[in-house]
Amino acid sequence: MSPALDRLPQRPFASVAAGRFRFVAVLAIVTAFYALCLHYADIDLERLWTGIPRLIAWAMRAWPPDFAELDLLLARALETLAIATIGTTIGAVIAVPACVLAARNLTPNSFLRTPARWVLNALRGIDSFVFALLFVAAVGLGPFAGVLGVALHSAGTIAKLWSEAIEAIEPGPIEAVAMTGATRTKIVVFAVLPDVLPSLTSIVLYVWEVNARASTVLGLVGAGGIGQELKNSVDLLLFPRVFAILIIILVMVTAIDQLSAWLRRRLV
Amino acid sequence: MARALLCVDRLSKAYAGRTVLDAVSLSVASGEVVAVLGASGAGKTTLFRCIAGLAAIDAGSVHLDDTPLQALRGRALAAARRDIGLVFQQHNLVRRLDALDNVLAGRLGRVPAWRVILRRFAGADLSRAVAALDRVGLIEHAHQRADTLSGGQQQRVAIARVLAQESRIILADEPVASLDPVTAAATLALLRGLARERGIGVLCNLHQVDLALGHADRIVGLAGGRIVVDAQPGTFDGAARTRVFGDLPDAPIPAPVTDRSGAVLH
């Protein structure tokens, strides 16, 4: 046996004991958290059991899907796509200056950076749906309220993800370009952007894809799109029409997922 | 001797309570090549980062001519940095830009912002960058992306970037660490040629004694964060070597390398 093995120092007992204690503590906390969640989530299997036949009955009445108003439904689906696209674009435009302020390596001054991060976290923390609810009250029913909601939430999300991508780049090239006497704007243009542009684009595509999915429900609060038709049809118990709408949503969202994933693969 | 271009006076720096540089003083005159020798961990890189203003110094001063560099911030610091070319040990090229763009980066301190944003460099800047790339023997690779170049080629692009910058002083942190012996000698010869031609001061980190003996006008030895030797190559003897690197019984000083090569870089 190798003599080096004999000289390997023993792991100190204290650190082994501390490791075990930490494991038990984490286990206890996670268990308690789940118990609390199960209590508040009001899980009731019996209600599920009695509800299933009702769902099946609806599903049977939904067949065949009713595409009688296909023109209208497609127009509404397009409206949803438009809300997601314009909202994401406006969000990205807002995110350009915001991400610079939030990135540690571009804004070392925490008096500027910390408030910027708070604002972005607030925008990201409030869902498009909630923003849309407020904007419907402010600017009235319709897709414009949805666009504003998506734009605000996306601005927070994109700026946050962008600033993280920017923070992940190597400091070396930035220092090297700074040493040529370049000011901040020049450094960003010449050293930061070429490095991060592919990942920044990828992030926008991803947020667009998520928004296309999330925008299908904006109609529930009157903020336009296919969700509006969905809500009307459910309210009127027009199940074949609901079924048709679900098919359209599924096709649209899947197509956008695939397109976005394909584009993002090409970027790397 | 001419008045010193770069003057480092009793510079001290500690990281997390550990002293890395302890009252380091040295000077570089214009046209002079000074080699800083030291073992790994002697504080060479930290010294360069402190001189360049990339790390704050705890005590002492760094003067370029009469400008106290340690007092500068923001735009004044950026303006002063135009005169300080730094070759990094890790090359630090912008990976997704091609070789020529990386060399053009050397001009950023003197080019108006709109030209940088639109990538419309003036003819004079472009020709300086191309000449610099030619001088390190990489003009054929001008349009190759930096991350596809070999380590040695990247190192030479980094040197070309400093050439294009036309700084008054060049700080080179292990500029030949990733080069083969012939290219290494040629690169040091190139730096020395620049010092002679343009009166640039060159401060160069090395860990190979032979290279320092062959190419430097003066050798400064750094050990444990202190200057332990400041000598002409002719007087850098075994005792000096021991002060820098400690006792290594089986490692005699190699014969100085005459810089003959101009084949790879002219």
Coordinates of C-alpha atoms in Angstrom, one line a residue:
Chain A
M1 CA 0.0 0.0 0.0
S2 CA 1.2 3.5 -0.8
P3 CA 2.9 5.2 2.2
A4 CA 1.2 8.4 1.1
L5 CA -2.1 6.9 2.1
D6 CA -0.9 6.6 5.7
R7 CA -0.1 10.3 5.8
L8 CA -3.5 11.4 4.5
P9 CA -4.9 13.5 7.3
Q10 CA -8.2 12.4 8.9
R11 CA -11.2 14.5 8.2
P12 CA -11.8 16.5 11.4
F13 CA -14.7 14.9 13.4
A14 CA -16.3 18.4 13.9
S15 CA -16.8 18.8 10.2
V16 CA -18.3 15.3 9.8
A17 CA -20.7 15.9 12.7
A18 CA -21.6 19.3 11.3
G19 CA -22.4 17.8 7.9
R20 CA -24.8 15.2 9.5
F21 CA -26.5 17.8 11.6
R22 CA -27.0 20.0 8.5
F23 CA -28.6 17.1 6.6
V24 CA -31.1 16.4 9.4
A25 CA -31.9 20.0 9.8
V26 CA -32.6 20.5 6.0
L27 CA -34.7 17.3 6.0
A28 CA -36.8 18.6 8.9
I29 CA -37.4 22.0 7.3
V30 CA -38.4 20.5 3.9
T31 CA -40.8 18.1 5.6
A32 CA -42.4 20.9 7.6
F33 CA -42.7 23.0 4.5
Y34 CA -44.5 20.2 2.6
A35 CA -46.9 19.6 5.5
L36 CA -47.8 23.2 5.5
C37 CA -48.3 23.3 1.7
L38 CA -50.5 20.2 1.7
H39 CA -52.6 21.8 4.4
Y40 CA -53.1 25.1 2.6
A41 CA -53.5 23.6 -0.9
D42 CA -56.7 22.0 0.3
I43 CA -56.1 18.7 -1.4
D44 CA -59.3 16.7 -1.6
L45 CA -59.2 13.5 -3.7
E46 CA -62.9 12.8 -3.1
R47 CA -63.8 16.1 -4.9
L48 CA -61.5 15.1 -7.8
W49 CA -63.2 11.7 -7.9
T50 CA -66.7 13.1 -8.2
G51 CA -65.6 15.8 -10.7
I52 CA -64.0 13.4 -13.2
P53 CA -67.3 12.1 -14.6
R54 CA -68.4 15.7 -15.2
L55 CA -65.2 16.4 -17.1
I56 CA -65.6 13.3 -19.2
A57 CA -69.2 14.3 -20.0
W58 CA -68.0 17.7 -21.2
A59 CA -65.2 16.2 -23.2
M60 CA -67.7 13.9 -25.0
R61 CA -70.0 16.8 -25.7
A62 CA -66.9 18.7 -27.1
W63 CA -66.5 16.2 -29.9
P64 CA -66.3 17.1 -32.8
P65 CA -64.5 20.4 -32.5
D66 CA -66.5 23.3 -33.9
F67 CA -64.4 25.2 -36.5
A68 CA -67.4 27.1 -37.9
E69 CA -65.9 30.4 -37.0
L70 CA -62.3 29.5 -38.0
D71 CA -61.7 32.9 -39.6
L72 CA -62.5 34.7 -36.4
L73 CA -60.6 32.3 -34.2
L74 CA -57.5 32.5 -36.4
A75 CA -57.7 36.3 -36.3
R76 CA -57.9 36.2 -32.5
A77 CA -54.9 33.8 -32.4
L78 CA -53.0 36.2 -34.5
E79 CA -54.0 38.9 -32.1
T80 CA -52.4 36.9 -29.3
L81 CA -49.2 36.4 -31.3
A82 CA -49.2 40.2 -32.0
I83 CA -49.6 41.0 -28.3
A84 CA -46.7 38.7 -27.4
T85 CA -44.4 40.0 -30.2
I86 CA -45.0 43.7 -29.7
G87 CA -45.0 43.3 -25.9
T88 CA -41.7 41.4 -26.0
T89 CA -40.2 44.0 -28.3
I90 CA -41.1 47.0 -26.2
G91 CA -39.9 45.1 -23.1
A92 CA -36.5 44.5 -24.9
V93 CA -36.2 48.1 -25.7
I94 CA -36.8 49.1 -22.1
A95 CA -34.4 46.4 -21.0
V96 CA -31.4 47.8 -23.0
P97 CA -30.6 50.7 -20.6
A98 CA -32.0 48.7 -17.6
C99 CA -29.7 45.8 -18.0
V100 CA -26.6 48.0 -18.2
L101 CA -27.6 49.6 -14.9
A102 CA -28.3 46.2 -13.3
A103 CA -25.1 44.4 -14.4
R104 CA -22.4 44.5 -11.7
N105 CA -19.5 44.6 -14.1
L106 CA -20.9 47.5 -16.1
T107 CA -22.3 49.5 -13.1
P108 CA -20.0 49.0 -10.2
N109 CA -21.8 51.8 -8.3
S110 CA -24.3 50.1 -6.0
F111 CA -26.2 53.3 -5.4
L112 CA -27.4 53.1 -9.0
R113 CA -27.4 49.4 -9.4
T114 CA -29.4 48.3 -6.3
P115 CA -32.5 50.5 -7.0
A116 CA -32.3 49.4 -10.6
R117 CA -32.5 45.8 -9.5
W118 CA -35.4 46.4 -7.2
V119 CA -37.4 47.9 -10.0
L120 CA -36.6 45.0 -12.3
N121 CA -37.4 42.5 -9.7
A122 CA -40.8 44.2 -9.1
L123 CA -41.5 44.2 -12.9
R124 CA -40.5 40.5 -13.1
G125 CA -42.4 39.6 -9.9
I126 CA -45.7 40.9 -11.2
D127 CA -47.1 38.7 -14.0
S128 CA -48.2 40.0 -17.4
F129 CA -51.7 38.9 -16.5
V130 CA -51.8 41.1 -13.4
F131 CA -50.3 44.1 -15.2
A132 CA -52.9 43.5 -18.0
L133 CA -55.7 43.5 -15.4
L134 CA -54.5 47.0 -14.2
F135 CA -54.0 48.3 -17.8
V136 CA -57.5 47.2 -18.8
A137 CA -58.8 49.4 -16.0
A138 CA -56.6 52.2 -17.2
V139 CA -56.7 52.1 -21.0
G140 CA -59.8 50.0 -21.6
L141 CA -60.5 46.5 -22.9
G142 CA -58.6 45.1 -25.8
P143 CA -55.2 43.9 -27.0
F144 CA -53.4 47.2 -26.2
A145 CA -53.8 46.6 -22.5
G146 CA -52.3 43.1 -23.1
V147 CA -49.3 44.6 -25.0
L148 CA -48.6 47.0 -22.1
G149 CA -48.8 44.2 -19.5
V150 CA -46.6 41.9 -21.5
A151 CA -44.1 44.8 -22.1
L152 CA -43.7 45.7 -18.5
H153 CA -43.3 42.1 -17.2
S154 CA -40.9 41.3 -20.1
A155 CA -38.8 44.4 -19.5
G156 CA -38.1 43.1 -16.0
T157 CA -37.5 39.5 -17.1
I158 CA -35.3 40.4 -20.1
A159 CA -33.2 43.0 -18.3
K160 CA -32.6 40.5 -15.4
L161 CA -31.6 37.7 -17.7
W162 CA -29.5 40.0 -19.9
S163 CA -27.7 41.5 -16.9
E164 CA -26.9 38.0 -15.7
A165 CA -25.5 37.0 -19.2
I166 CA -23.4 40.2 -19.2
E167 CA -22.1 39.5 -15.7
A168 CA -21.1 36.0 -16.8
I169 CA -18.6 37.2 -19.4
E170 CA -14.9 37.1 -18.7
P171 CA -13.5 40.3 -17.2
G172 CA -10.2 39.9 -19.1
P173 CA -11.2 41.3 -22.5
I174 CA -13.1 44.2 -20.8
E175 CA -10.0 45.1 -18.9
A176 CA -7.8 44.8 -22.0
V177 CA -10.1 47.2 -23.9
A178 CA -10.3 49.5 -21.0
M179 CA -6.5 49.7 -20.9
T180 CA -6.5 51.1 -24.4
G181 CA -8.1 54.2 -23.0
A182 CA -11.6 53.4 -24.1
T183 CA -14.5 54.9 -22.2
R184 CA -17.5 52.9 -21.1
T185 CA -19.6 53.2 -24.2
K186 CA -16.7 52.1 -26.4
I187 CA -16.0 49.2 -24.0
V188 CA -19.6 48.0 -24.2
V189 CA -19.7 48.3 -28.0
F190 CA -16.4 46.7 -28.6
A191 CA -15.7 44.2 -25.9
V192 CA -19.1 43.3 -24.3
L193 CA -21.6 43.2 -27.2
P194 CA -19.7 40.9 -29.5
D195 CA -19.3 38.4 -26.7
V196 CA -22.9 38.5 -25.5
L197 CA -25.0 39.3 -28.5
P198 CA -25.8 35.6 -29.3
S199 CA -27.0 34.9 -25.8
L200 CA -28.9 38.2 -25.6
T201 CA -30.8 37.3 -28.8
S202 CA -31.4 33.8 -27.5
I203 CA -32.9 35.3 -24.3
V204 CA -35.3 37.5 -26.2
L205 CA -36.5 34.6 -28.3
Y206 CA -37.1 32.6 -25.2
V207 CA -39.1 35.3 -23.5
W208 CA -41.1 35.8 -26.8
E209 CA -41.9 32.0 -26.8
V210 CA -43.0 32.2 -23.1
N211 CA -45.0 35.3 -23.8
A212 CA -46.8 33.6 -26.7
R213 CA -48.0 30.9 -24.3
A214 CA -48.8 33.3 -21.5
S215 CA -50.7 35.7 -23.8
T216 CA -53.3 33.0 -24.5
V217 CA -54.9 33.7 -21.2
L218 CA -54.8 37.5 -21.3
G219 CA -58.3 37.5 -22.8
L220 CA -59.7 36.2 -19.5
V221 CA -59.2 39.8 -18.1
G222 CA -60.4 41.4 -21.3
A223 CA -56.9 42.2 -22.6
G224 CA -57.5 40.7 -26.1
G225 CA -56.5 37.7 -28.1
I226 CA -57.7 34.1 -28.3
G227 CA -58.2 33.9 -24.6
Q228 CA -61.2 36.2 -25.0
E229 CA -62.9 33.7 -27.3
L230 CA -62.0 30.9 -24.9
K231 CA -63.6 32.7 -21.9
N232 CA -66.8 33.5 -23.9
S233 CA -67.1 29.9 -25.1
V234 CA -66.7 28.4 -21.6
D235 CA -69.2 30.9 -20.2
L236 CA -71.7 29.9 -22.9
L237 CA -70.9 26.2 -22.4
L238 CA -70.0 25.9 -26.1
F239 CA -67.7 22.9 -25.6
P240 CA -67.0 22.0 -29.3
R241 CA -65.9 25.6 -29.8
V242 CA -63.7 25.5 -26.6
F243 CA -62.1 22.3 -28.1
A244 CA -61.4 24.0 -31.4
I245 CA -59.8 26.9 -29.6
L246 CA -57.6 24.6 -27.5
I247 CA -56.4 22.9 -30.7
I248 CA -55.6 26.3 -32.3
I249 CA -53.6 27.4 -29.2
L250 CA -51.7 24.1 -29.1
V251 CA -50.8 24.3 -32.7
M252 CA -49.7 28.0 -32.5
V253 CA -47.7 27.6 -29.3
T254 CA -46.0 24.4 -30.5
A255 CA -45.1 26.1 -33.8
I256 CA -43.6 29.1 -32.0
D257 CA -41.7 26.8 -29.6
Q258 CA -40.1 24.9 -32.4
L259 CA -39.3 28.0 -34.4
S260 CA -37.7 29.7 -31.4
A261 CA -35.8 26.6 -30.4
W262 CA -34.5 26.3 -34.0
L263 CA -33.4 29.9 -34.1
R264 CA -31.7 29.7 -30.7
R265 CA -29.8 26.6 -31.7
R266 CA -28.5 28.4 -34.7
L267 CA -27.2 31.3 -32.6
V268 CA -24.7 29.4 -30.4
Chain B
M1 CA 20.4 58.2 -17.4
A2 CA 17.4 60.0 -18.8
R3 CA 14.7 61.0 -16.5
A4 CA 12.4 58.0 -15.7
L5 CA 9.2 57.7 -17.7
L6 CA 7.5 55.4 -15.2
C7 CA 8.2 55.8 -11.5
V8 CA 6.8 53.4 -9.0
D9 CA 7.5 54.6 -5.4
R10 CA 7.1 52.4 -2.3
L11 CA 4.0 50.7 -3.7
S12 CA 2.2 48.4 -1.2
K13 CA -0.7 46.1 -1.8
A14 CA -2.5 43.6 0.5
Y15 CA -5.3 41.2 -0.4
A16 CA -7.4 40.1 2.6
G17 CA -4.7 41.1 5.0
R18 CA -1.9 39.2 3.2
T19 CA 0.8 41.5 1.9
V20 CA 1.4 40.9 -1.8
L21 CA 3.6 43.9 -2.5
D22 CA 5.7 45.5 0.1
A23 CA 7.1 49.0 -0.6
V24 CA 8.1 48.2 -4.2
S25 CA 10.0 50.9 -5.9
L26 CA 11.2 50.8 -9.5
S27 CA 11.6 53.0 -12.5
V28 CA 11.6 52.6 -16.3
A29 CA 13.2 55.2 -18.6
S30 CA 12.1 55.8 -22.1
G31 CA 13.7 53.4 -24.5
E32 CA 14.6 51.0 -21.7
V33 CA 13.6 47.4 -21.3
V34 CA 13.3 46.3 -17.7
A35 CA 12.6 42.7 -16.9
V36 CA 10.8 41.8 -13.7
L37 CA 11.9 38.3 -12.6
G38 CA 10.2 36.3 -9.9
A39 CA 8.9 32.9 -9.0
S40 CA 5.1 32.2 -9.4
G41 CA 3.3 34.0 -6.6
A42 CA 6.0 36.6 -6.1
G43 CA 3.5 39.4 -6.9
K44 CA 4.5 40.1 -10.5
T45 CA 1.0 40.2 -11.9
T46 CA -0.3 42.2 -9.0
L47 CA 2.4 44.7 -9.5
F48 CA 1.4 45.2 -13.1
R49 CA -2.3 45.4 -12.2
C50 CA -1.5 48.1 -9.6
I51 CA 0.6 50.1 -12.1
A52 CA -2.1 49.9 -14.7
G53 CA -4.8 51.0 -12.2
L54 CA -6.7 47.7 -12.5
A55 CA -6.2 47.2 -8.8
A56 CA -6.3 49.9 -6.2
I57 CA -3.0 50.4 -4.3
D58 CA -2.8 50.6 -0.5
A59 CA 0.2 52.9 -0.3
G60 CA 2.8 54.5 -2.4
S61 CA 2.5 56.1 -5.8
V62 CA 2.8 55.4 -9.5
H63 CA 3.8 58.3 -11.8
L64 CA 3.9 58.3 -15.6
D65 CA 5.9 61.4 -16.3
D66 CA 4.4 63.9 -13.8
T67 CA 0.9 62.3 -13.8
P68 CA 0.1 60.4 -10.6
L69 CA -1.9 57.5 -11.9
Q70 CA -3.2 56.3 -8.6
A71 CA -5.2 59.5 -8.2
L72 CA -7.1 59.3 -11.5
R73 CA -10.7 58.2 -12.0
G74 CA -13.2 58.0 -14.8
R75 CA -12.3 59.9 -18.0
A76 CA -9.0 61.1 -16.7
L77 CA -7.9 57.6 -16.0
A78 CA -9.1 56.4 -19.4
A79 CA -7.2 59.2 -21.1
A80 CA -4.0 58.4 -19.1
R81 CA -4.4 54.7 -20.0
R82 CA -3.9 55.5 -23.7
D83 CA -0.2 55.9 -22.8
I84 CA 0.0 52.5 -21.0
G85 CA -0.1 49.4 -23.1
L86 CA -0.7 46.2 -21.2
V87 CA -0.1 42.8 -22.6
F88 CA -2.0 40.3 -20.4
Q89 CA -0.8 36.8 -19.5
Q90 CA -4.1 35.4 -20.7
H91 CA -4.1 37.5 -23.9
N92 CA -7.6 38.7 -23.2
L93 CA -8.8 39.0 -26.7
V94 CA -12.5 39.5 -27.5
R95 CA -13.2 36.0 -28.6
R96 CA -15.9 36.6 -31.2
L97 CA -14.0 39.4 -33.0
D98 CA -11.5 38.6 -35.6
A99 CA -7.7 39.3 -35.2
L100 CA -7.8 42.6 -37.0
D101 CA -10.7 44.0 -34.9
N102 CA -8.9 42.9 -31.8
V103 CA -5.9 44.9 -32.9
L104 CA -8.1 47.9 -33.9
A105 CA -9.3 47.8 -30.3
G106 CA -5.9 49.3 -29.5
R107 CA -7.0 52.5 -31.2
L108 CA -10.2 52.9 -29.1
G109 CA -8.7 55.5 -26.8
R110 CA -8.1 57.8 -29.8
V111 CA -11.1 57.2 -32.0
P112 CA -14.4 59.1 -31.6
A113 CA -17.3 57.1 -30.1
W114 CA -19.4 57.2 -33.2
R115 CA -16.7 55.6 -35.3
V116 CA -16.6 52.8 -32.7
I117 CA -20.3 52.3 -32.7
L118 CA -20.6 52.2 -36.5
R119 CA -17.3 50.3 -36.8
R120 CA -16.1 52.9 -39.3
F121 CA -12.4 53.3 -38.5
A122 CA -10.5 56.0 -40.3
G123 CA -7.9 54.9 -42.8
A124 CA -5.0 56.0 -40.6
D125 CA -6.2 53.8 -37.7
L126 CA -6.8 50.9 -40.0
S127 CA -3.4 51.1 -41.5
R128 CA -1.8 51.3 -38.1
A129 CA -3.6 48.2 -37.1
V130 CA -2.7 46.3 -40.2
A131 CA 0.9 47.3 -39.9
A132 CA 0.9 46.0 -36.3
L133 CA -0.6 42.7 -37.3
D134 CA 2.0 42.4 -40.1
R135 CA 4.8 43.1 -37.6
V136 CA 3.8 40.1 -35.5
G137 CA 3.6 38.0 -38.6
L138 CA -0.2 37.4 -38.6
I139 CA -1.5 39.4 -41.5
E140 CA -2.7 36.2 -43.1
H141 CA -4.9 35.6 -40.2
A142 CA -6.5 39.1 -40.1
H143 CA -10.0 37.9 -40.6
Q144 CA -9.8 34.8 -38.5
R145 CA -11.9 34.8 -35.3
A146 CA -9.7 35.2 -32.2
D147 CA -11.0 32.1 -30.5
T148 CA -9.9 30.0 -33.4
L149 CA -6.3 31.1 -33.2
S150 CA -3.7 29.1 -31.3
G151 CA -2.5 30.3 -27.9
G152 CA 0.7 31.6 -29.4
Q153 CA -1.1 33.4 -32.2
Q154 CA -3.5 35.0 -29.6
Q155 CA -0.5 36.2 -27.6
R156 CA 0.9 37.9 -30.7
V157 CA -2.4 39.5 -31.6
A158 CA -2.4 40.9 -28.0
I159 CA 1.0 42.3 -28.7
A160 CA -0.1 43.8 -32.0
R161 CA -3.0 45.4 -30.1
V162 CA -0.5 47.2 -27.9
L163 CA 1.6 48.2 -30.9
A164 CA -1.5 49.7 -32.5
Q165 CA -2.2 51.6 -29.3
E166 CA 1.1 53.5 -29.6
S167 CA 1.4 53.8 -25.9
R168 CA 4.5 55.4 -24.3
I169 CA 5.0 52.5 -22.0
I170 CA 4.3 48.8 -22.4
L171 CA 3.7 46.6 -19.5
A172 CA 4.0 43.0 -20.6
D173 CA 2.8 40.3 -18.1
E174 CA 4.5 37.0 -19.1
P175 CA 4.2 37.9 -22.8
V176 CA 6.1 34.8 -24.0
A177 CA 4.7 32.2 -21.6
S178 CA 2.7 30.5 -24.3
L179 CA 5.2 30.9 -27.1
D180 CA 7.8 28.4 -28.4
P181 CA 11.5 29.4 -27.7
V182 CA 12.1 30.8 -31.1
T183 CA 8.9 32.9 -31.2
A184 CA 9.5 33.9 -27.6
A185 CA 13.0 35.3 -28.4
A186 CA 11.6 37.0 -31.5
T187 CA 8.8 38.6 -29.5
L188 CA 11.2 40.0 -26.9
A189 CA 13.4 41.2 -29.7
L190 CA 10.4 43.0 -31.1
L191 CA 9.6 44.6 -27.8
R192 CA 13.2 45.8 -27.5
G193 CA 13.2 47.1 -31.0
L194 CA 10.1 49.1 -30.2
A195 CA 11.8 50.5 -27.2
R196 CA 14.8 51.6 -29.3
E197 CA 12.8 52.9 -32.3
R198 CA 10.0 54.8 -30.5
G199 CA 11.6 55.4 -27.1
I200 CA 8.9 53.3 -25.4
G201 CA 9.6 52.1 -21.9
V202 CA 9.1 48.4 -21.6
L203 CA 8.4 46.6 -18.3
C204 CA 8.2 42.9 -18.8
N205 CA 7.4 40.1 -16.4
L206 CA 9.4 36.9 -17.0
H207 CA 10.2 33.8 -15.0
Q208 CA 13.0 32.6 -17.3
V209 CA 16.3 34.0 -16.3
D210 CA 17.9 33.4 -19.7
L211 CA 15.3 35.4 -21.5
A212 CA 15.8 38.3 -19.1
L213 CA 19.6 38.2 -19.4
G214 CA 19.3 38.1 -23.2
H215 CA 16.8 40.9 -23.7
A216 CA 16.6 43.3 -20.8
D217 CA 18.6 46.4 -20.1
R218 CA 18.0 45.9 -16.4
I219 CA 16.7 43.1 -14.3
V220 CA 14.5 43.7 -11.2
G221 CA 14.0 40.7 -9.0
L222 CA 10.8 40.3 -7.0
A223 CA 10.5 37.8 -4.2
G224 CA 7.8 37.7 -1.5
G225 CA 6.5 41.1 -2.6
R226 CA 9.8 42.9 -2.2
I227 CA 12.4 44.0 -4.7
V228 CA 15.5 41.9 -3.9
V229 CA 17.6 42.6 -7.0
D230 CA 18.0 45.6 -9.3
A231 CA 20.9 44.9 -11.6
Q232 CA 22.3 45.1 -15.1
P233 CA 22.2 41.7 -16.9
G234 CA 26.1 41.6 -16.6
T235 CA 26.0 41.7 -12.9
F236 CA 23.1 39.3 -12.4
D237 CA 25.0 36.4 -10.9
G238 CA 24.2 33.2 -9.0
A239 CA 23.8 35.1 -5.8
A240 CA 21.2 37.4 -7.3
R241 CA 19.4 34.4 -8.8
T242 CA 19.2 32.7 -5.4
R243 CA 17.8 35.9 -3.9
V244 CA 15.0 35.8 -6.4
F245 CA 14.2 32.1 -6.7
G246 CA 15.7 30.7 -3.5
D247 CA 18.1 27.8 -3.4
L248 CA 17.8 25.4 -6.3
P249 CA 21.1 23.5 -6.2
D250 CA 20.9 21.8 -9.6
A251 CA 19.9 24.8 -11.6
P252 CA 22.8 26.7 -12.8
I253 CA 22.2 30.0 -14.7
P254 CA 21.8 29.1 -18.4
A255 CA 24.0 31.0 -20.9
P256 CA 22.4 34.2 -22.1
V257 CA 20.5 33.7 -25.3
T258 CA 21.6 36.1 -28.1
D259 CA 18.6 37.4 -29.9
R260 CA 19.3 36.2 -33.3
S261 CA 15.8 35.4 -34.6
G262 CA 14.1 37.9 -36.8
A263 CA 12.6 35.1 -38.9
V264 CA 9.2 34.9 -37.4
L265 CA 8.8 38.5 -36.5
H266 CA 10.9 41.1 -38.1

